[in-house]
PDB file of C-alpha atoms in Angstrom:
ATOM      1  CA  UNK H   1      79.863  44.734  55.015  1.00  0.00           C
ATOM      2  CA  UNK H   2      77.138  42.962  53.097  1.00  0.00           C
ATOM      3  CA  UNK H   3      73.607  43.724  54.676  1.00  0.00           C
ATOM      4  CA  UNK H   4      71.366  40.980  55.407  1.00  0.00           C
ATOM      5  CA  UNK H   5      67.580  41.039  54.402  1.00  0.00           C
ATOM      6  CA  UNK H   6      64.976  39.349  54.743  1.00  0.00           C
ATOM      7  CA  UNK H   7      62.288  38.547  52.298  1.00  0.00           C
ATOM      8  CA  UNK H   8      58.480  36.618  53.001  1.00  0.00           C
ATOM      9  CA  UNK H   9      56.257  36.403  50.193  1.00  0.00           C
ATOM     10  CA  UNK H  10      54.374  32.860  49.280  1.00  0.00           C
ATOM     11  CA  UNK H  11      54.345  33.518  45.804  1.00  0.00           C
ATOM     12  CA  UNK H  12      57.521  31.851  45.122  1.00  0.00           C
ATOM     13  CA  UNK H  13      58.257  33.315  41.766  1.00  0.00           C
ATOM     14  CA  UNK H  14      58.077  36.603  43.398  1.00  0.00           C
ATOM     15  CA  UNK H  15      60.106  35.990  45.816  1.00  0.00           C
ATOM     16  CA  UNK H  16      62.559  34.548  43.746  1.00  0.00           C
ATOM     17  CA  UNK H  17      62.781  37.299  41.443  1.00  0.00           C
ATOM     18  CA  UNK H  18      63.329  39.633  44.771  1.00  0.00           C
ATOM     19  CA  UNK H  19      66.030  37.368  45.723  1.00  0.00           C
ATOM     20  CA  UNK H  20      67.927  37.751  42.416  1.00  0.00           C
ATOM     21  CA  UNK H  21      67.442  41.640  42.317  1.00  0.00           C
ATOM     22  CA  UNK H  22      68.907  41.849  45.882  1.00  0.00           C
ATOM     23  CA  UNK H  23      71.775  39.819  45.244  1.00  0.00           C
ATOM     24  CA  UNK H  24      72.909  41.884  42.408  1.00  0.00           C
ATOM     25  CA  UNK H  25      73.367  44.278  44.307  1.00  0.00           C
ATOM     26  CA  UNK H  26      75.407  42.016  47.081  1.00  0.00           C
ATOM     27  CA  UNK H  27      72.830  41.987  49.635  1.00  0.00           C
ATOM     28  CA  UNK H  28      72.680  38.549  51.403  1.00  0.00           C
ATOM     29  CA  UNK H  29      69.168  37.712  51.203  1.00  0.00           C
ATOM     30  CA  UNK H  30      67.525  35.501  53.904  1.00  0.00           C
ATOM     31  CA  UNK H  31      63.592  34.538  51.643  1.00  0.00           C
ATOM     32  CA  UNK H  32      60.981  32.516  53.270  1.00  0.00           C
ATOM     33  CA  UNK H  33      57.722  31.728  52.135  1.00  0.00           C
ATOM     34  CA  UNK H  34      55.829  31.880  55.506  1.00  0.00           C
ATOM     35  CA  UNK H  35      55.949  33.830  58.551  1.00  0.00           C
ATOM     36  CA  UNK H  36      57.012  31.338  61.256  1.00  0.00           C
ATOM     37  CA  UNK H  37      60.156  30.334  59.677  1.00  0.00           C
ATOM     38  CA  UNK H  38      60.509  34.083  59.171  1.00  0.00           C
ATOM     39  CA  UNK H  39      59.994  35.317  62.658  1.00  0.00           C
ATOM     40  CA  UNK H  40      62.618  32.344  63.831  1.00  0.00           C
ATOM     41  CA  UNK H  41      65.197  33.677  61.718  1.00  0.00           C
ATOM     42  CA  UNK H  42      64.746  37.039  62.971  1.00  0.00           C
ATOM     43  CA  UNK H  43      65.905  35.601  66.818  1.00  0.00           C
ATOM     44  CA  UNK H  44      69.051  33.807  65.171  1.00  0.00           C
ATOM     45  CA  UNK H  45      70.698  36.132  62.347  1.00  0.00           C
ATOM     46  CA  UNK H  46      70.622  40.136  63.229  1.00  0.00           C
ATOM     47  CA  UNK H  47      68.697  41.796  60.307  1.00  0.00           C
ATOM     48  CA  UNK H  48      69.041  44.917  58.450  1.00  0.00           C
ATOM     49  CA  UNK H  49      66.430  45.228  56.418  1.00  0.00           C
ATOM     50  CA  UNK H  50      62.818  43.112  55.780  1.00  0.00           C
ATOM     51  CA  UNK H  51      60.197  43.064  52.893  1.00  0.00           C
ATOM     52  CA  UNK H  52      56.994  41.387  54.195  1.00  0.00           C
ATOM     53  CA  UNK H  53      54.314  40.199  52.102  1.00  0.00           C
ATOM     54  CA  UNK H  54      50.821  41.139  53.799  1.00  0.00           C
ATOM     55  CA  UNK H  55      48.727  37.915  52.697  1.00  0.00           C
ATOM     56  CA  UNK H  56      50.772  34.852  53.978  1.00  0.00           C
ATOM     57  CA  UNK H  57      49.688  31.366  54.360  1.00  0.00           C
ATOM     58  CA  UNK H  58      50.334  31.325  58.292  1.00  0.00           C
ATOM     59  CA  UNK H  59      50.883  34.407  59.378  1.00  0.00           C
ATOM     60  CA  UNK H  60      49.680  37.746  58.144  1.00  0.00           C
ATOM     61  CA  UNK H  61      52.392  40.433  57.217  1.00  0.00           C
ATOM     62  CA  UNK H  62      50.878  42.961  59.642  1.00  0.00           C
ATOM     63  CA  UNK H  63      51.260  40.587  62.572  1.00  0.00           C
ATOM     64  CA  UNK H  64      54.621  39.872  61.387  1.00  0.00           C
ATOM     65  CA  UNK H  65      55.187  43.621  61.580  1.00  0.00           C
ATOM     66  CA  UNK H  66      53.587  43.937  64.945  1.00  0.00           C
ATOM     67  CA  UNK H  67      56.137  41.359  66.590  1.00  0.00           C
ATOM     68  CA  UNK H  68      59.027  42.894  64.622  1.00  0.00           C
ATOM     69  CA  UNK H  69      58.354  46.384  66.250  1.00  0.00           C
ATOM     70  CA  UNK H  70      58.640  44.838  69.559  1.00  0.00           C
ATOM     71  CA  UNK H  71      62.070  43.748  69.529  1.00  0.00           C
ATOM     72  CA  UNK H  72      63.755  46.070  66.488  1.00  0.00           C
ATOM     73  CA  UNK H  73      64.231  48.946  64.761  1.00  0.00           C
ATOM     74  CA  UNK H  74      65.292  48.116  61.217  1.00  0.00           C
ATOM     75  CA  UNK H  75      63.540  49.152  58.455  1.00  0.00           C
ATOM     76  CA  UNK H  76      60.540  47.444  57.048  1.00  0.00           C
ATOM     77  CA  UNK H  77      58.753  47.440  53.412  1.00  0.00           C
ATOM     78  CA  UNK H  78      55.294  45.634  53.061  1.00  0.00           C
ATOM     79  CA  UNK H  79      54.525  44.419  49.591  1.00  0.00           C
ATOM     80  CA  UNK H  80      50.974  43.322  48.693  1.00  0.00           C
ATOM     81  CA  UNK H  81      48.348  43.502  46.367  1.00  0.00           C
ATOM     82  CA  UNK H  82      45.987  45.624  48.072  1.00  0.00           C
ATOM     83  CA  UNK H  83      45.881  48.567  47.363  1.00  0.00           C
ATOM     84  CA  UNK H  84      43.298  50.368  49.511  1.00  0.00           C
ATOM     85  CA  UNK H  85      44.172  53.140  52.013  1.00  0.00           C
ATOM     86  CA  UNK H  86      43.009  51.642  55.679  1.00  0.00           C
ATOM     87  CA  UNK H  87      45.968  48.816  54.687  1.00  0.00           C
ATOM     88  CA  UNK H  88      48.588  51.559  53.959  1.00  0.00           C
ATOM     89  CA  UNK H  89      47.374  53.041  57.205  1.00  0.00           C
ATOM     90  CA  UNK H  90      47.209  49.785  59.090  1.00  0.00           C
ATOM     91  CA  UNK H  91      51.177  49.168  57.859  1.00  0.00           C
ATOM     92  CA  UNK H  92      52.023  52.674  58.821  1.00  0.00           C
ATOM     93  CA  UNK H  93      50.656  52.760  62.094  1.00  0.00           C
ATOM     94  CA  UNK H  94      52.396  49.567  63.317  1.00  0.00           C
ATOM     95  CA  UNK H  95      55.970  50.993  62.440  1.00  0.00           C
ATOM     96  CA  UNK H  96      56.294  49.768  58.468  1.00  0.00           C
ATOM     97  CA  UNK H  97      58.685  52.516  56.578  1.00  0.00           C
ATOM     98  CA  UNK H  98      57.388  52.152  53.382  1.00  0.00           C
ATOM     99  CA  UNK H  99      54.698  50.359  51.156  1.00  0.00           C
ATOM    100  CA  UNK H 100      55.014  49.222  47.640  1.00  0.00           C
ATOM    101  CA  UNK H 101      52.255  47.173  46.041  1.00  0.00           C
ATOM    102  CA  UNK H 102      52.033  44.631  42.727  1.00  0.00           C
ATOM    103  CA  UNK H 103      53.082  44.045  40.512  1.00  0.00           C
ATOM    104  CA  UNK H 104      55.863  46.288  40.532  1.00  0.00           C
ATOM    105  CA  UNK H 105      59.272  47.017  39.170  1.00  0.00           C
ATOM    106  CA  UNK H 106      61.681  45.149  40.668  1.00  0.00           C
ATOM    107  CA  UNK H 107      64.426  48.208  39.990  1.00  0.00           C
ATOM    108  CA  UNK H 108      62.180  50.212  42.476  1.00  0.00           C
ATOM    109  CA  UNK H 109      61.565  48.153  44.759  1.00  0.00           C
ATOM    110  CA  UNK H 110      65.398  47.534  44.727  1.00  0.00           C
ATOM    111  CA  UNK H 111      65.852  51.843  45.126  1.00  0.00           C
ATOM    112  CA  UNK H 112      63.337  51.357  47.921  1.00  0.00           C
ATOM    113  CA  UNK H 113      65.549  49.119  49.639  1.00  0.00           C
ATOM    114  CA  UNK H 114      68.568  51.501  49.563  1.00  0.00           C
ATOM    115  CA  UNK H 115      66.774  54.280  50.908  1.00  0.00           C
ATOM    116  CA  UNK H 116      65.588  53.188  53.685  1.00  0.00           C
ATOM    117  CA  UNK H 117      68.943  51.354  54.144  1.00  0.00           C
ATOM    118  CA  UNK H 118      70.335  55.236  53.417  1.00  0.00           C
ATOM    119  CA  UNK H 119      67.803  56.861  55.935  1.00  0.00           C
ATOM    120  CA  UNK H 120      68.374  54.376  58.878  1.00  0.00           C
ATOM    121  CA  UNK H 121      71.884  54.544  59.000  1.00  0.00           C
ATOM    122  CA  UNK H 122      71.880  58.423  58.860  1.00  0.00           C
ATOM    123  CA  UNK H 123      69.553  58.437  61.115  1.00  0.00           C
ATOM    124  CA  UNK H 124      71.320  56.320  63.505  1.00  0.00           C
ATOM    125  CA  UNK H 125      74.296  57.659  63.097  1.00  0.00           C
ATOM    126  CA  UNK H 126      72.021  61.324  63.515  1.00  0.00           C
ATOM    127  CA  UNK H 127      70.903  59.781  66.788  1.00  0.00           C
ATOM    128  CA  UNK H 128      74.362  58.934  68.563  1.00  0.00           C
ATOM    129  CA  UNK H 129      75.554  62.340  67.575  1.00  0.00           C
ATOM    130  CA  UNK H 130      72.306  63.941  69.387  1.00  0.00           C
ATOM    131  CA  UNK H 131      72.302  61.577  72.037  1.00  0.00           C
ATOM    132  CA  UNK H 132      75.955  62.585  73.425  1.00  0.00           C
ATOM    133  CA  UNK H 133      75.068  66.078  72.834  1.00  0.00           C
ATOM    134  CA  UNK H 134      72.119  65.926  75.279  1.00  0.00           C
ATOM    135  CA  UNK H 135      73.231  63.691  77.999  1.00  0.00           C
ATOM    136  CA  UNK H 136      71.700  65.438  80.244  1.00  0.00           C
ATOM    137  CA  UNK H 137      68.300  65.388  78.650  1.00  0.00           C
ATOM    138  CA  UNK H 138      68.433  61.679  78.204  1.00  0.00           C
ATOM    139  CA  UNK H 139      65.577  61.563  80.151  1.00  0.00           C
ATOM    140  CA  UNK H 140      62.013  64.011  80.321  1.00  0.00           C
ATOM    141  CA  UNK H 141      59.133  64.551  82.424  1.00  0.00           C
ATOM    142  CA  UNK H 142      56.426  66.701  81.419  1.00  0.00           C
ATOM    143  CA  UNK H 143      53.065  66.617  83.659  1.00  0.00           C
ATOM    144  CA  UNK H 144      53.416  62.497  84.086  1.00  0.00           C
ATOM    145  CA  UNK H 145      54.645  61.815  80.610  1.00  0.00           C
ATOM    146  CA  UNK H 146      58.375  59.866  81.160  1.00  0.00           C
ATOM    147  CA  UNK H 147      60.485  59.512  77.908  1.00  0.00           C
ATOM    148  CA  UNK H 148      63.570  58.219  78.056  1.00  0.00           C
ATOM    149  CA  UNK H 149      65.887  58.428  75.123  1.00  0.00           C
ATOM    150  CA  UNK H 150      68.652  55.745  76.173  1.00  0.00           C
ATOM    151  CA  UNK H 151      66.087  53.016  76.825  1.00  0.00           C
ATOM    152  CA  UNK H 152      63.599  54.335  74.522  1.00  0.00           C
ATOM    153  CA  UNK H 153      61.062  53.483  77.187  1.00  0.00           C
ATOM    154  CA  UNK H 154      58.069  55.866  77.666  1.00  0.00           C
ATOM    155  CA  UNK H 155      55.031  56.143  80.369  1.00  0.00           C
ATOM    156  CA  UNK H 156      52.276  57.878  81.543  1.00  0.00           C
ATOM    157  CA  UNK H 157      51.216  57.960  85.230  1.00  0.00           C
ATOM    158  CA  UNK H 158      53.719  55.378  85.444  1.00  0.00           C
ATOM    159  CA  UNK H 159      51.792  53.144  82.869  1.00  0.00           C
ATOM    160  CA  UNK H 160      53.909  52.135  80.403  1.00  0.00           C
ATOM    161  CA  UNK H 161      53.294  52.772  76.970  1.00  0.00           C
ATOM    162  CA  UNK H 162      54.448  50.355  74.201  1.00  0.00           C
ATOM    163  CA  UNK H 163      55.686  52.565  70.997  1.00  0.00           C
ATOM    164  CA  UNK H 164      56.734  51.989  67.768  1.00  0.00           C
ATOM    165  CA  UNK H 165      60.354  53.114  66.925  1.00  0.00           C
ATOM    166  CA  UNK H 166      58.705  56.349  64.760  1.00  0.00           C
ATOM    167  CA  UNK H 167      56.132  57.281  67.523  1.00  0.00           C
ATOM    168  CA  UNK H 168      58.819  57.215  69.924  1.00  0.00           C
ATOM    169  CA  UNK H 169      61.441  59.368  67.837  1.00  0.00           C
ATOM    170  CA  UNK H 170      58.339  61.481  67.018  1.00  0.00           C
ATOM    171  CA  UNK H 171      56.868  62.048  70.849  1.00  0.00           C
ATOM    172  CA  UNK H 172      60.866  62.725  71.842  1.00  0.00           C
ATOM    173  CA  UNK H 173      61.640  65.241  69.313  1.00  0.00           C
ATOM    174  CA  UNK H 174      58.337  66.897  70.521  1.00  0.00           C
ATOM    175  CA  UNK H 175      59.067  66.749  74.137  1.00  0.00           C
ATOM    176  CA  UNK H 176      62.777  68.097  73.007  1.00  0.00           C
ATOM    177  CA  UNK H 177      61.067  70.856  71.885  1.00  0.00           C
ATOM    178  CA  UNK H 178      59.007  71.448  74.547  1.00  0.00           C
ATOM    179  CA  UNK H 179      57.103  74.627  74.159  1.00  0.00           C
ATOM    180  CA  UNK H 180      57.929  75.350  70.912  1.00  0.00           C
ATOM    181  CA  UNK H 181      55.802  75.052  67.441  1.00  0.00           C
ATOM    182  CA  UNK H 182      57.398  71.846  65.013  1.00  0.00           C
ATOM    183  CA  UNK H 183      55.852  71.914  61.862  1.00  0.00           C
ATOM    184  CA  UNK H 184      54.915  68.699  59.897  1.00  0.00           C
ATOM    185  CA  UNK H 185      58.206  69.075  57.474  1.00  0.00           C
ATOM    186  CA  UNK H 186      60.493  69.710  60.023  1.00  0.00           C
ATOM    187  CA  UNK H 187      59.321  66.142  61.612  1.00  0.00           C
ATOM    188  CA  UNK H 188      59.314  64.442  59.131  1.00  0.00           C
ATOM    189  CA  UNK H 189      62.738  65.730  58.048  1.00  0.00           C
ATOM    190  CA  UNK H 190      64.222  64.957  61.182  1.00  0.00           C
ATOM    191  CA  UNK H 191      62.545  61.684  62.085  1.00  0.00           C
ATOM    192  CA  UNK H 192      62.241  60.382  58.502  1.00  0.00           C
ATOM    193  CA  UNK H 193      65.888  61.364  57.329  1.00  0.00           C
ATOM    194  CA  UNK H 194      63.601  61.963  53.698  1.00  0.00           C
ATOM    195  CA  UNK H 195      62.379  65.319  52.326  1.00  0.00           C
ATOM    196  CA  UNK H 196      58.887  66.268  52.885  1.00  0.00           C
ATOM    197  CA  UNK H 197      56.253  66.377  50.310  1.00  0.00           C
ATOM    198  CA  UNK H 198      53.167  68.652  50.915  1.00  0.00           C
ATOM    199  CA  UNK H 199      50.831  65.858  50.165  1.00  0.00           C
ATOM    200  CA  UNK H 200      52.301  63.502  52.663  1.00  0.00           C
ATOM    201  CA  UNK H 201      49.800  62.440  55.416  1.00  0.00           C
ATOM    202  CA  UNK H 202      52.585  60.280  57.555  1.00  0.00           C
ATOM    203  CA  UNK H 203      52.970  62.572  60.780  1.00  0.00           C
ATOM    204  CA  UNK H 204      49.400  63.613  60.563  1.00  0.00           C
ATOM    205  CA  UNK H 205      48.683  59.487  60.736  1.00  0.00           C
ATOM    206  CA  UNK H 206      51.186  58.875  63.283  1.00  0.00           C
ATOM    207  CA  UNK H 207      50.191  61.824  65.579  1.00  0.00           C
ATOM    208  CA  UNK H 208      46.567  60.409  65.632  1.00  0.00           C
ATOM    209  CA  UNK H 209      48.380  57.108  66.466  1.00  0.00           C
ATOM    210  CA  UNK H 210      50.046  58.586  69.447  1.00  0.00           C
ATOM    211  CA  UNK H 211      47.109  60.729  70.325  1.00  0.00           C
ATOM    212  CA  UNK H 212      45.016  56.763  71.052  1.00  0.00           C
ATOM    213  CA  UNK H 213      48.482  55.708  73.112  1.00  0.00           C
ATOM    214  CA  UNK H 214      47.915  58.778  75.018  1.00  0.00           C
ATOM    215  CA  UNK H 215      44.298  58.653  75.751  1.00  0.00           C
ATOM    216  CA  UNK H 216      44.782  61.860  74.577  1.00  0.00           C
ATOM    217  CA  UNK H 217      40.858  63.594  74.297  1.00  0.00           C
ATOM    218  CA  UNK H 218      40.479  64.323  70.365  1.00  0.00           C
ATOM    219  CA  UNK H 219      39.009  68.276  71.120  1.00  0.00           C
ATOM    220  CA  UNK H 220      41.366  69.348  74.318  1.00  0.00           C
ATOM    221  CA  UNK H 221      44.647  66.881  74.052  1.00  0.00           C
ATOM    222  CA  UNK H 222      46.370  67.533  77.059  1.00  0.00           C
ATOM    223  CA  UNK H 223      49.958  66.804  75.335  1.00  0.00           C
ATOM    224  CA  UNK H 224      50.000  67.008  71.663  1.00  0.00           C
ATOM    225  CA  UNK H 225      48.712  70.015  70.214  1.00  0.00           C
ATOM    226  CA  UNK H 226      47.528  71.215  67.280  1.00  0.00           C
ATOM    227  CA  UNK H 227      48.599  74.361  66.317  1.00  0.00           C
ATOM    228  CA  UNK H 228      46.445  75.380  62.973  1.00  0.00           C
ATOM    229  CA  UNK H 229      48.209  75.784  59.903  1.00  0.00           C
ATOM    230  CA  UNK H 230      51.390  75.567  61.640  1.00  0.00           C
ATOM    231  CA  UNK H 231      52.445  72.299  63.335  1.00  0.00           C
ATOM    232  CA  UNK H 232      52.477  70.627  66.617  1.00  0.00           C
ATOM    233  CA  UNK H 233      53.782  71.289  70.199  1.00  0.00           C
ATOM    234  CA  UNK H 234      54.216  69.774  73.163  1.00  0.00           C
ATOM    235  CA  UNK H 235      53.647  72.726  75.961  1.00  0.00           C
TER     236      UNK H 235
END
C-alpha cells in the first residue's frame, strides 16, 4: 500500500520538485504551501510520513511540529535553510526525526524518507511484539512516576506530563530497565531502530529534555541518572 506524505514548503519550486521525487517512487504526496491547510489535512487523511519547512508564511514549521506531536506518531523531517545548532535542537526536542537543510539533493532527501519510513515500521512492529510480551508490565510506578505503555500516558505526583513519542519510548525503556545501567547506543538502538554513531548528541539532548519535564534538579536528579562514562539508569 502506497504511503501518504505530506509536504509544506512556500517555495513552490521546491516543493514541486519534492513532489516529483516522491512520486517516483509511488508515494502519494499530499504538498501545501502553508501550515493551516496543512494541519487540516492532517485531521482528514491519516499520514505516514511529513516534511515541514521551518519558515512558513502562516505558521512556523516548529509549531506545526508541536501540534503534530500531540495527536501522532509518524515520522517527521524539517527542511530549512538554517543551519545553526539551537534550530536542530529546537526540531529535536519537539519530536522531529530528522533534519535536512538547503539546498539539498533531492536523492537524499528521498533516502531520508525511506528510512525513517524503514525505522517506524520496525519499530512499531518492535513495539507490538514487546508489548504482548510484557503485559503485565504495561503499566510502572517508580517513587510517583506513572508510565503507562498501552496509553502512552505518563505522570508525576499525579500531574500529568505531556511527552513526545521519543521521550516517552525513551523514559519507558528506562523505567523497563529499572535499576540497571543503559548506555547511550543501546538507546538509541532500541528507540531509534538506527545504528549509533559516537558523535551523536540525540539521547544526550533528549535526556536534558526529559530532565525539564521532570523538574528533575540538574546536580541530584531524583530519576534519571547519570552514570559517568557509562549511560543512564533509572534506580
Amino acid at each position: 500500500m502506497s504511503k501518504h506524505i505530506v509536504v509544506v514548503d512556500d517555495e513552490q519550486s521546491i516543493a514541486d520538485l519534492i513532489e516529483v521525487y516522491l512520486r517516483n517512487e509511488n508515494y502519494i504526496v499530499h504538498k501545501f504551501y502553508n501550515g493551516t491547510q496543512a494541519l487540516e489535512c492532517l485531521d482528514l487523511q491519516p499520514i505516514d510520513l511529513a516534511i515541514l519547512d521551518v519558515m512558513l508564511p502562516d505558521i512556523d514549521g516548529f509549531t506545526i511540529l508541536k501540534q503534530i506531536r500531540e495527536k501522532f506518531f509518524f515520522p517527521v523531517i524539517m527542511l530549512t535553510a538554517k543551519v545553526e545548532d539551537m534550530d536542530k535542537i529546537n526540531g529535536l526536542t519537539l519530536g522531529a526525526d530528522d533534519y535536512i537543510t538547503k539546498p539539498f539533493n533531492p536523492l537524499e532527501l528521498v533516502a531520508r524518507v525511506k528510512s525513517q519510513l524503514r525505522r517506524f515500521q520496525t519499530y512499531n512492529q518492535a513495539g507490538q511484539v514487546l508489548l504482548q510480551s510484557v503485559e503485565a508490565e504495561e503499566e510502572l510506578d517508580i517513587k510517583g512516576l506513572v508510565i503507562n505503555n498501552n496509553t502512552h500516558e505518563c505522570s508525576l505526583f499525579g500531574e500529568k506530563l505531556s511527552l513526545t513519542p521519543i521521550e516517552f519510548s525513551i523514559l519507558w525503556y528506562l523505567c523497563r530497565h529499572q535499576g540497571n545501567v543503559v548506555s547511550s547506543e543501546e538507546l538509541f538502538e532500541a528507540v531509534w531502530g538506527e545504528k549509533y554513531l559516537d558523535s551523536n548528541n540525540t539521547v544526550m539532548t533528549h535526556i536534558a529534555r526529559l530532565r525539564e519535564k521532570l523538574k528533575e534538579p540538574p546536580r541530584k536528579p531524583k530519576f534519571i541518572k547519570t552514570v559517568w562514562g557509562v549511560g543512564y539508569k533509572i534506580e
